[in-house]
mmCIF file of C-alpha atoms and ligand atoms in Angstrom:
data_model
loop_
_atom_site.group_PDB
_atom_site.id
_atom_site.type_symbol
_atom_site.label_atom_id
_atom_site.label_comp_id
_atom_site.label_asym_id
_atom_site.label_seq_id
_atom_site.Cartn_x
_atom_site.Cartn_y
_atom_site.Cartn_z
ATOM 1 C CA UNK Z 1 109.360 232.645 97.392
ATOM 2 C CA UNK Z 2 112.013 234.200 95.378
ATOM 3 C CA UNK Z 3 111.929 234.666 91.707
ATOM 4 C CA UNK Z 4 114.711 232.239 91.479
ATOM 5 C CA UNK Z 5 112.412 229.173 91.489
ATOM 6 C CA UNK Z 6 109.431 230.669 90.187
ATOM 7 C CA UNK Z 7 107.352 228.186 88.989
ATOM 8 C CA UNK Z 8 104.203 228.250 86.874
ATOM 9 C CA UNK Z 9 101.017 225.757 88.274
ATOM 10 C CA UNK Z 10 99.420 223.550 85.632
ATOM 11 C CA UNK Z 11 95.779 222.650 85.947
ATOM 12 C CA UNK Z 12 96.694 219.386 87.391
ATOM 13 C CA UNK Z 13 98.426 220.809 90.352
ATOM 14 C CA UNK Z 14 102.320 220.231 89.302
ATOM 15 C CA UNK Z 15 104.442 223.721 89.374
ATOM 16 C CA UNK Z 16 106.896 223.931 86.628
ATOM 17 C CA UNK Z 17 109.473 226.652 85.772
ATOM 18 C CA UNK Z 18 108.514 229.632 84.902
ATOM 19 C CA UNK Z 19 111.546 230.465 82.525
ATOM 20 C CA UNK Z 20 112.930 227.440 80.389
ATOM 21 C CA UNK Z 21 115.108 226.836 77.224
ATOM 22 C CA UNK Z 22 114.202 227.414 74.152
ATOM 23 C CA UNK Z 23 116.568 225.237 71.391
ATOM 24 C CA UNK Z 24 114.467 226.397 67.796
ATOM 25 C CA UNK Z 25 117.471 226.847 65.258
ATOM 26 C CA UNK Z 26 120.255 224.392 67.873
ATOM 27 C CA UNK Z 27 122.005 221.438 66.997
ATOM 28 C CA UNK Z 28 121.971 222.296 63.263
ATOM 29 C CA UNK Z 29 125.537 223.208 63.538
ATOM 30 C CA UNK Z 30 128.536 221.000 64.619
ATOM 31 C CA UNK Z 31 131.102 224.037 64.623
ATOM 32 C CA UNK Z 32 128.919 225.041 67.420
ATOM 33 C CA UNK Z 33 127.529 222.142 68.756
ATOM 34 C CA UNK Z 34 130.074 221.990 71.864
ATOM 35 C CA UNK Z 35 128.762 225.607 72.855
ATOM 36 C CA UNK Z 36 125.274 224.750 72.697
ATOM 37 C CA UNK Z 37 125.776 221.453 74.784
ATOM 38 C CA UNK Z 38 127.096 223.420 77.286
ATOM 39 C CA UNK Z 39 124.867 226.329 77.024
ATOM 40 C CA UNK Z 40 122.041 223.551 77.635
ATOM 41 C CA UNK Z 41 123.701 222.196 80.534
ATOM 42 C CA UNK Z 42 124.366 225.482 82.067
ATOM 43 C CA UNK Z 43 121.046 226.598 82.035
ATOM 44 C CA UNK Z 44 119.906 222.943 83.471
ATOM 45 C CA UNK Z 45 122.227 223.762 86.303
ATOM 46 C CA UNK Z 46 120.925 226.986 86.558
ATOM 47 C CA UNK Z 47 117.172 225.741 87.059
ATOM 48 C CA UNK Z 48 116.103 226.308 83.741
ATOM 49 C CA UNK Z 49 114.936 222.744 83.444
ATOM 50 C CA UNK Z 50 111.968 223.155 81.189
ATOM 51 C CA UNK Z 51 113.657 222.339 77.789
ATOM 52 C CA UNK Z 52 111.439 223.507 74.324
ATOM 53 C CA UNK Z 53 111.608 221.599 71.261
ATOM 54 C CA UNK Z 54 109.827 220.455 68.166
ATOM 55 C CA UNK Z 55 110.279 217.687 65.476
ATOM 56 C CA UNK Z 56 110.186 220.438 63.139
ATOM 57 C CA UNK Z 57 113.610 221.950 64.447
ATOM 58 C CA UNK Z 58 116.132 220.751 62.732
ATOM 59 C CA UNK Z 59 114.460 218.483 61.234
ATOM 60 C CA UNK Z 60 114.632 216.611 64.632
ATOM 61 C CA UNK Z 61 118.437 217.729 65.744
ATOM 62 C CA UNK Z 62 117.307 219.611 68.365
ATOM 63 C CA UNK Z 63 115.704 216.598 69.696
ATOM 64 C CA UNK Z 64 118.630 215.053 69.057
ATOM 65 C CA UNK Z 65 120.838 217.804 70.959
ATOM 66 C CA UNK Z 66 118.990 217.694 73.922
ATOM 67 C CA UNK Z 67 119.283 213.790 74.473
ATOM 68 C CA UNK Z 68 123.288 214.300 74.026
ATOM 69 C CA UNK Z 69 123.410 217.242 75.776
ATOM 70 C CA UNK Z 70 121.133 216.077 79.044
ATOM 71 C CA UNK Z 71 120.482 212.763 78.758
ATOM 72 C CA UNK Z 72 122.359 211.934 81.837
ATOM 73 C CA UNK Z 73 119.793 214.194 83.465
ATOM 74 C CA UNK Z 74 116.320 213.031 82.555
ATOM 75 C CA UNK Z 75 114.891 213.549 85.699
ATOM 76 C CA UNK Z 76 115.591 216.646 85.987
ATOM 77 C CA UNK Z 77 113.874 217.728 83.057
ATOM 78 C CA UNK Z 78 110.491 218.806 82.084
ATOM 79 C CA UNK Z 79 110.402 218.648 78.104
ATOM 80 C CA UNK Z 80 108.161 220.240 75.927
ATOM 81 C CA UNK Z 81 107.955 218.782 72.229
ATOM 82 C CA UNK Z 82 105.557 219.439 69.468
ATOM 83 C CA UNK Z 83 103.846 217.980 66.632
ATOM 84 C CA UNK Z 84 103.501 219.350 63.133
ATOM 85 C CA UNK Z 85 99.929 219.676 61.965
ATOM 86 C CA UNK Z 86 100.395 217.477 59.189
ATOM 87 C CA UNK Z 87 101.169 214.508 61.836
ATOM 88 C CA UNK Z 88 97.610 215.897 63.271
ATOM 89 C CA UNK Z 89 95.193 213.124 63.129
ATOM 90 C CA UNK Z 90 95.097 210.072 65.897
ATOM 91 C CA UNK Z 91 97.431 207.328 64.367
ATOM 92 C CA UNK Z 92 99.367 211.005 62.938
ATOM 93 C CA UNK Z 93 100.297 212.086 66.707
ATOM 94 C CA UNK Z 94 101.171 208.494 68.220
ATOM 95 C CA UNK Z 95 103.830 207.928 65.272
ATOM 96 C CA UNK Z 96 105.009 211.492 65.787
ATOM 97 C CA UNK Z 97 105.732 210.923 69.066
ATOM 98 C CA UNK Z 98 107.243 207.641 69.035
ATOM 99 C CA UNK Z 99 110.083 209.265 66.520
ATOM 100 C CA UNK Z 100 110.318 212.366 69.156
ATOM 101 C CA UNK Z 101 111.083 209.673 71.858
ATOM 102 C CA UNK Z 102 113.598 208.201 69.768
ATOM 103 C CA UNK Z 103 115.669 211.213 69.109
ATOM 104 C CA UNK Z 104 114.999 212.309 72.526
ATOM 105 C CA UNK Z 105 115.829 208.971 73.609
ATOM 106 C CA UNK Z 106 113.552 209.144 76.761
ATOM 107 C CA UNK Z 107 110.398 207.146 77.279
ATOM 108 C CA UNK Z 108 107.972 209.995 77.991
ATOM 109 C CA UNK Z 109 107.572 213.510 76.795
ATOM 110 C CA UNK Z 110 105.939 215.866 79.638
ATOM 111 C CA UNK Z 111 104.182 218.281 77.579
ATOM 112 C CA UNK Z 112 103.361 217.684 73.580
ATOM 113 C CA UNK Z 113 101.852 219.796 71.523
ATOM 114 C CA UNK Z 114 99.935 220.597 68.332
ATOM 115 C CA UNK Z 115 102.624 222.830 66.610
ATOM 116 C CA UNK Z 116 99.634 224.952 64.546
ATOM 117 C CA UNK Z 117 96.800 225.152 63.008
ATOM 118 C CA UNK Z 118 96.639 223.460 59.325
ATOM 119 C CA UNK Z 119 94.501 221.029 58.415
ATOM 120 C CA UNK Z 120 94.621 218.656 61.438
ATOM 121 C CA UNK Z 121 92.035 216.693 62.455
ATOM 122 C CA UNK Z 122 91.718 218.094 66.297
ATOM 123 C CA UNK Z 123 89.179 215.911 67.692
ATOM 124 C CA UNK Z 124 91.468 213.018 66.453
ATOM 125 C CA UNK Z 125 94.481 215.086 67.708
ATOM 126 C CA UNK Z 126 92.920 215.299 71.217
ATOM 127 C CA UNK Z 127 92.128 211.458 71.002
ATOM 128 C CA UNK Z 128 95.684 210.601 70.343
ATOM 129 C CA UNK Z 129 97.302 213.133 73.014
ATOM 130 C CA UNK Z 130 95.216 211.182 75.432
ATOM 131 C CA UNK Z 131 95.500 207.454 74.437
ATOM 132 C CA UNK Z 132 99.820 208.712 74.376
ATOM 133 C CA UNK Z 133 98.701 210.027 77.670
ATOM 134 C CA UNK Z 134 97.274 206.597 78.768
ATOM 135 C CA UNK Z 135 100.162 204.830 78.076
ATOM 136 C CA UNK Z 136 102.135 207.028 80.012
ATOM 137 C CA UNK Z 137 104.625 208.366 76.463
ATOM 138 C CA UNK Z 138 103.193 211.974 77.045
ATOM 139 C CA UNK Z 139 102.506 213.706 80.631
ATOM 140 C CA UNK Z 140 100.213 216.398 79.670
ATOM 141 C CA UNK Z 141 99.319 217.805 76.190
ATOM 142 C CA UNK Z 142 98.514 221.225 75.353
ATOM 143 C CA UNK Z 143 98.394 223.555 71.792
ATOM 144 C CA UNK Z 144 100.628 225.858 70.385
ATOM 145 C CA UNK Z 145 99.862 229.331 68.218
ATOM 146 C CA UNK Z 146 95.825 228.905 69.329
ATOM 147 C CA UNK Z 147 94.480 232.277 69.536
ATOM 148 C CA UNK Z 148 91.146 232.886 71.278
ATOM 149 C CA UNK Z 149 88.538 231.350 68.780
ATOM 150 C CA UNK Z 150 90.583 228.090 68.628
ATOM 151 C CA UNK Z 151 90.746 227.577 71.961
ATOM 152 C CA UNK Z 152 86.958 228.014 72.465
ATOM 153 C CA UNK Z 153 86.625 225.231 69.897
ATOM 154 C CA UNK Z 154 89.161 223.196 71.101
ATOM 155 C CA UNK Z 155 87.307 223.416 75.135
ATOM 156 C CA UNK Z 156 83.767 222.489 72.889
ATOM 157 C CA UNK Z 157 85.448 218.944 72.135
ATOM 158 C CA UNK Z 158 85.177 215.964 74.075
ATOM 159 C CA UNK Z 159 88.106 216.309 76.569
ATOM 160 C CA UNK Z 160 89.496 219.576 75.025
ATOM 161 C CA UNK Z 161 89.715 221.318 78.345
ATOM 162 C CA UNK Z 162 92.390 219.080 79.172
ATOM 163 C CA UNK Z 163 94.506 221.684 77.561
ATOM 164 C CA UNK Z 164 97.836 221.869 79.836
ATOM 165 C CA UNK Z 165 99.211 224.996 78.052
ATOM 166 C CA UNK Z 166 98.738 226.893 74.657
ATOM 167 C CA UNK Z 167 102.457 228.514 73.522
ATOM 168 C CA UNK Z 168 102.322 231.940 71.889
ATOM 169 C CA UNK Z 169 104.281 234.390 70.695
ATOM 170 C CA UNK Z 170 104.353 237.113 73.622
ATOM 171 C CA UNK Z 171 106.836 239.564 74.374
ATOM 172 C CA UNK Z 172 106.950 243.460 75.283
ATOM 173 C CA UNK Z 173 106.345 244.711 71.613
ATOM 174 C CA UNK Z 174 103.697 241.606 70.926
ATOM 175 C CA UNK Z 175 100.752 242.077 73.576
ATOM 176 C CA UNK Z 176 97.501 241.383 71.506
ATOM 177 C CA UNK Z 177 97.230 238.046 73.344
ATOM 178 C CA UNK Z 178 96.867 240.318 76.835
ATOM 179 C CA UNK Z 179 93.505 241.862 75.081
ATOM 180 C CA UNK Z 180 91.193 238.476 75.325
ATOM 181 C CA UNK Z 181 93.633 235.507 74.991
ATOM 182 C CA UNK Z 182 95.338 235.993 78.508
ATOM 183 C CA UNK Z 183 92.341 236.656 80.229
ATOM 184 C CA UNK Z 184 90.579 233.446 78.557
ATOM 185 C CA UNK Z 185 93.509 231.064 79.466
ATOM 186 C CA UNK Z 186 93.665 232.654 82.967
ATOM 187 C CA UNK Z 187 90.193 232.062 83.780
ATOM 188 C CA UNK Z 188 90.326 228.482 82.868
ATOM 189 C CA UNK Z 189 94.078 227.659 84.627
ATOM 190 C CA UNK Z 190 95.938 227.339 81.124
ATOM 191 C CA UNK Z 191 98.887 228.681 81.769
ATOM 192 C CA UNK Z 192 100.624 230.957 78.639
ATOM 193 C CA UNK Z 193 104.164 229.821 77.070
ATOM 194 C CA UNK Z 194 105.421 232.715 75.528
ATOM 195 C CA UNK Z 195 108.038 232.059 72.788
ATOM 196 C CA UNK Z 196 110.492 234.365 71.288
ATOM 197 C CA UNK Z 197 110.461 235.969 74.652
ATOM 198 C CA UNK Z 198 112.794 238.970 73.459
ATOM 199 C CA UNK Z 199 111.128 238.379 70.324
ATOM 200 C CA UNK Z 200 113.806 236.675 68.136
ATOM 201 C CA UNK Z 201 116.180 240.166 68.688
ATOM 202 C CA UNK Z 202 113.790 242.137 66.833
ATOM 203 C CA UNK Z 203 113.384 244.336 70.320
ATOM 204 C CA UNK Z 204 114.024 247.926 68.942
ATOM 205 C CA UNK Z 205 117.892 248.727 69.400
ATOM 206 C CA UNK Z 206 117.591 252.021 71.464
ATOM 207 C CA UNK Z 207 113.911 251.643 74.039
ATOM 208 C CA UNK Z 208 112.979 252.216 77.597
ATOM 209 C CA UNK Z 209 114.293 248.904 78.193
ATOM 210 C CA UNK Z 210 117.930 249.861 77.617
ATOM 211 C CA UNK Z 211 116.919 252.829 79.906
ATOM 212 C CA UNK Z 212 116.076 250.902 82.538
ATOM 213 C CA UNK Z 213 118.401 248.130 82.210
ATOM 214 C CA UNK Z 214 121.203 250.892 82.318
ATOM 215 C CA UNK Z 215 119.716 252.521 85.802
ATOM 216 C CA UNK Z 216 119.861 249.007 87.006
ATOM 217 C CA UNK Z 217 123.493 247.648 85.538
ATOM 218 C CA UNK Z 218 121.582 244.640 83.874
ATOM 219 C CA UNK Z 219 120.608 244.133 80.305
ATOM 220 C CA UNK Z 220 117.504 245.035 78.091
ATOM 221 C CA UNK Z 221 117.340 241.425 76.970
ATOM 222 C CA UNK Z 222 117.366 240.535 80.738
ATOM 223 C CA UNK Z 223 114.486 243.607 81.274
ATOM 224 C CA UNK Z 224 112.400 241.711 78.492
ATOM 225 C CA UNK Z 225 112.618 239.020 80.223
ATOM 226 C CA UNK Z 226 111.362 240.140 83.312
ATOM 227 C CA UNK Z 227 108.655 241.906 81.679
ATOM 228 C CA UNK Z 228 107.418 238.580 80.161
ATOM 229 C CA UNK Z 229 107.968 236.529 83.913
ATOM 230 C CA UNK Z 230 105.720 239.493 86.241
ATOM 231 C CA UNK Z 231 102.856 237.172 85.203
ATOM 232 C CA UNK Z 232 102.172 234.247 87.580
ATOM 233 C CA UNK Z 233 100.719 232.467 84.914
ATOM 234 C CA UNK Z 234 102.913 233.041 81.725
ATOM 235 C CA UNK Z 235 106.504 230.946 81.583
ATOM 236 C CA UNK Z 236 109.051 232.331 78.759
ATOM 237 C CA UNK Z 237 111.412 229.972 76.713
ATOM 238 C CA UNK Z 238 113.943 232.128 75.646
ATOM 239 C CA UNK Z 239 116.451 230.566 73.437
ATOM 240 C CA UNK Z 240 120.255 231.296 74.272
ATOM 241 C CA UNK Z 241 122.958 229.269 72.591
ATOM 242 C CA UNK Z 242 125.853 230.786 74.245
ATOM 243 C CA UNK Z 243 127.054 229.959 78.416
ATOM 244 C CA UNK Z 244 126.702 233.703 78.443
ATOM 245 C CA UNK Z 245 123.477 234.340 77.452
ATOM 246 C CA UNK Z 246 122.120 231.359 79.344
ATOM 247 C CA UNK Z 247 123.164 232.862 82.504
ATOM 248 C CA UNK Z 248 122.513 236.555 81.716
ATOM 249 C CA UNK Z 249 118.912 235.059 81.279
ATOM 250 C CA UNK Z 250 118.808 233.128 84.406
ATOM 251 C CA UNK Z 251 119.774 236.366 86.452
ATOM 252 C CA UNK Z 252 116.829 237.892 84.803
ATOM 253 C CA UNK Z 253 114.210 236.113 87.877
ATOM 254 C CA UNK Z 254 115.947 237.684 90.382
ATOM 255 C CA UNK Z 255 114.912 241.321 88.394
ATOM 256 C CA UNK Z 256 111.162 242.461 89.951
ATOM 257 C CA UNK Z 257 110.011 245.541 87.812
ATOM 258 C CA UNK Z 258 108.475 248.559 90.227
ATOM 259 C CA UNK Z 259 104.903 250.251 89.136
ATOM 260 C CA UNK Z 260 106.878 253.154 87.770
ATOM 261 C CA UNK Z 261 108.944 250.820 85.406
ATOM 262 C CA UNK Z 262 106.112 248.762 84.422
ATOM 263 C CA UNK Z 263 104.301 252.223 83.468
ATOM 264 C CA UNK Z 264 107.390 253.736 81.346
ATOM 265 C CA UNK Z 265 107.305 249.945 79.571
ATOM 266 C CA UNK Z 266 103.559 250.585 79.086
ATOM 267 C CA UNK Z 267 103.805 254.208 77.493
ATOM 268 C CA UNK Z 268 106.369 253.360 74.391
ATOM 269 C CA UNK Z 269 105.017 249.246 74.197
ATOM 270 C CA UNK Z 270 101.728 249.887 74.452
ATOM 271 C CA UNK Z 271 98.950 247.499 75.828
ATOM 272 C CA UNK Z 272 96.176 246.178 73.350
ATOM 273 C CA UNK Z 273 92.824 248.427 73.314
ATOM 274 C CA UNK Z 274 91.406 245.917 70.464
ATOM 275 C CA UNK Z 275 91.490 242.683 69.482
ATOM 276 C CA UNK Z 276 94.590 241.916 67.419
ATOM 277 C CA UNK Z 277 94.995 238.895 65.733
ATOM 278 C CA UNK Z 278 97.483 236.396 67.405
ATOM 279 C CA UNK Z 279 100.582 236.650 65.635
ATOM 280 C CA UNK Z 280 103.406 233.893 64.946
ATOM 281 C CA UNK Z 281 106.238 233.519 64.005
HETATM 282 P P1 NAP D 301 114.039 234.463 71.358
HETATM 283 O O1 NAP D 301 114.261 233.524 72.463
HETATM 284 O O2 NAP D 301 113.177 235.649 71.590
HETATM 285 O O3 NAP D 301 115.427 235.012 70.798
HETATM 286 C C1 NAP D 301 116.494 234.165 70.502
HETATM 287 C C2 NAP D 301 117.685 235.031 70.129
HETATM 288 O O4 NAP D 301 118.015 235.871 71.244
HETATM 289 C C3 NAP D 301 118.933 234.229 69.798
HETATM 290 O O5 NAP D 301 119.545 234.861 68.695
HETATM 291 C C4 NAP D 301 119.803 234.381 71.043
HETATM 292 O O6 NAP D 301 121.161 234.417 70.746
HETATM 293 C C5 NAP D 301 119.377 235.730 71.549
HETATM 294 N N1 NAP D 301 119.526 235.877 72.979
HETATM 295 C C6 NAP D 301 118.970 235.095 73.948
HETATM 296 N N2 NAP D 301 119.316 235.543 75.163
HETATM 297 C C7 NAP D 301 120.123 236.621 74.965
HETATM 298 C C8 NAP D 301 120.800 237.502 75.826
HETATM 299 N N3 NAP D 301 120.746 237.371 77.152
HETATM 300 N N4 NAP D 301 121.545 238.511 75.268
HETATM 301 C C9 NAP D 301 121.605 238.665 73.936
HETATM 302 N N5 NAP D 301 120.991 237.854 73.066
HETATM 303 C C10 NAP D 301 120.252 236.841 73.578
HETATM 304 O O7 NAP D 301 113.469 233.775 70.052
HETATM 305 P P2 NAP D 301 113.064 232.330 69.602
HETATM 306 O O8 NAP D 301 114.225 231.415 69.536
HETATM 307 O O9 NAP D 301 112.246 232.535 68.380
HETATM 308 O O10 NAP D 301 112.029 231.813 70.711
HETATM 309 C C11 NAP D 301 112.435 231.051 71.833
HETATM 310 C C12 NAP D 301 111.986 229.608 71.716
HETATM 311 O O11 NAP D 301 110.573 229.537 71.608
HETATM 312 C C13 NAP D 301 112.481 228.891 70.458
HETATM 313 O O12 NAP D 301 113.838 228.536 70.533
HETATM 314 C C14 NAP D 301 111.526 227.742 70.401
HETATM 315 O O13 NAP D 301 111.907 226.744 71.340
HETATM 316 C C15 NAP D 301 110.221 228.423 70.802
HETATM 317 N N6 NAP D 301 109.417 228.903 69.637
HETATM 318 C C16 NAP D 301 108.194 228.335 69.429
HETATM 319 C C17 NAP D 301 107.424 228.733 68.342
HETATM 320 C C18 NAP D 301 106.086 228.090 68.118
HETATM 321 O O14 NAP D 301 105.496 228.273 67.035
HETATM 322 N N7 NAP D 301 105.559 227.375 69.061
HETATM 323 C C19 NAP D 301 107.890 229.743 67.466
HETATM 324 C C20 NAP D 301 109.120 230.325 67.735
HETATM 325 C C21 NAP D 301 109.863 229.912 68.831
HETATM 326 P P3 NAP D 301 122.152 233.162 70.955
HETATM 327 O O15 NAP D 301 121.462 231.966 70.398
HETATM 328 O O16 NAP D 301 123.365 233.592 70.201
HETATM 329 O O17 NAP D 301 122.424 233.018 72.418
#
């Protein structure tokens, strides 16, 4: 297989993308709405069908972006919403998601998740995901921002380990998760989203990435990138709002780092010798 279609397998057996669209901070903007509409679409026909969103972007105008954007091209799709912690109890999650399938105008969400942790009620959260799952409005349901001890309480619950995913901040210059989270999820077949793959352009300016992307004639944001996708079970949701970016980050599958990168990454972005607290952002 080449990295082109590299998928990620969910516990259930289905293979989805391994690199997606992320869309936190789109369709908040009409001046650039027309970019971002095609940005979307470019990255659809790219493969990047795995689209990221959350009520809580835009207040629900991301949701709103995607259906204009690609609602022609529902089946294509896999989307990937998420529900704010204060919607976290059972009736909290079923109205959530009703007003997600609105604005998305579809009549199923394939993954939905619990945005944080904050005072939800997660055995009533887990009861909802699967009564939405029941009636056919979600596909799977996973968790977002869990770090290590939440997902050992969320597996104690009655049908926890029906966990499709956990999303978590991971990029080059982020790898506590890689200390005990990764190796948790991996055992069990939860498969990592990592957001803010080149970590919301905090990367520093001047790195071994640019190094590397220079001896290569690609980009460091494509070299972060294909840092985060060496994984077979970790998919990345970068967000691009430009044509340009969407395709420089599409490239970015085709890009398989050698043991001697990998090592030059791993002597100025360090691996994790402790446990660090999961971070988010
Ligand atoms: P990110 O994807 O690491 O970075 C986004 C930034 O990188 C944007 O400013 C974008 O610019 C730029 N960019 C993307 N590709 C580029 C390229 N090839 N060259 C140069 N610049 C490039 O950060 P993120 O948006 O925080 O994270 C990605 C997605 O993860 C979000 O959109 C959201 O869907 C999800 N997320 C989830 C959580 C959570 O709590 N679950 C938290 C944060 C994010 P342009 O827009 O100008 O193209």
């Amino acid at each position: 297989m080449t990295s082109q279609n590299k998928t990620v397998r969910l516990l259930s057996g289905e293979q989805i993308p391994a690199l997606g669209q992320g869309t936190w901070e789109m369709g908040e903007n009409s001046r650039v709405r027309g970019e971002e509409i095609k940005a979307l679409q470019t990255g659809v026909d790219s493969g990047l069908t795995l689209i990221d969103t959350a009520e809580m972007y835009g207040d629900g105008d991301s949701e709103k972006l995607i259906a204009e954007a690609l609602g022609d091209r529902r089946e294509e799709l896999f989307i990937v919403s998420k529900v704010y912690p204060h919607n976290g109890s059972e009736t909290g999650v079923k109205a959530a998601c009703e007003r997600s399938l609105k604005r998305l105008q579809t009549d199923r969400i394939d993954l939905y998740l619990l945005h944080w942790r904050g005072g939800e009620d997660l055995e009533g959260v887990i009861a909802g995901f699967e009564s939405l799952r029941a009636a056919g409005k979600i596909r799977h349901w996973g968790v977002s921002n869990f770090d290590t001890d939440d997902m050992i309480e969320l597996f104690a619950l009655e049908n926890g380990n029906r966990c499709a995913a956990n999303q978590i901040l991971y990029n080059v210059a982020r790898r506590g998760p890689e200390f005990d989270l990764l190796p948790w999820m991996r055992e069990r077949s939860v498969p990592a989203m990592a957001y803010s793959p080149v970590d919301h352009l905090r990367l520093p300016n001047q790195s071994i990435l640019n190094d590397i992307a220079a001896a290569r004639g690609v980009s460091p944001m494509q070299i972060a990138l294909a840092w985060v996708l060496r994984q077979p079970e970790v998919i990345a949701i970068p967000k691009a709002s430009t044509v340009a970016h969407v395709i420089e980050n599409a490239a970015a599958r085709d890009i398989t780092l050698s043991e001697e990168e990998l090592s030059q990454i791993d002597a100025q972005f360090k691996p994790p010798k402790s446990k660090r607290s999961l971070e988010m952002l």
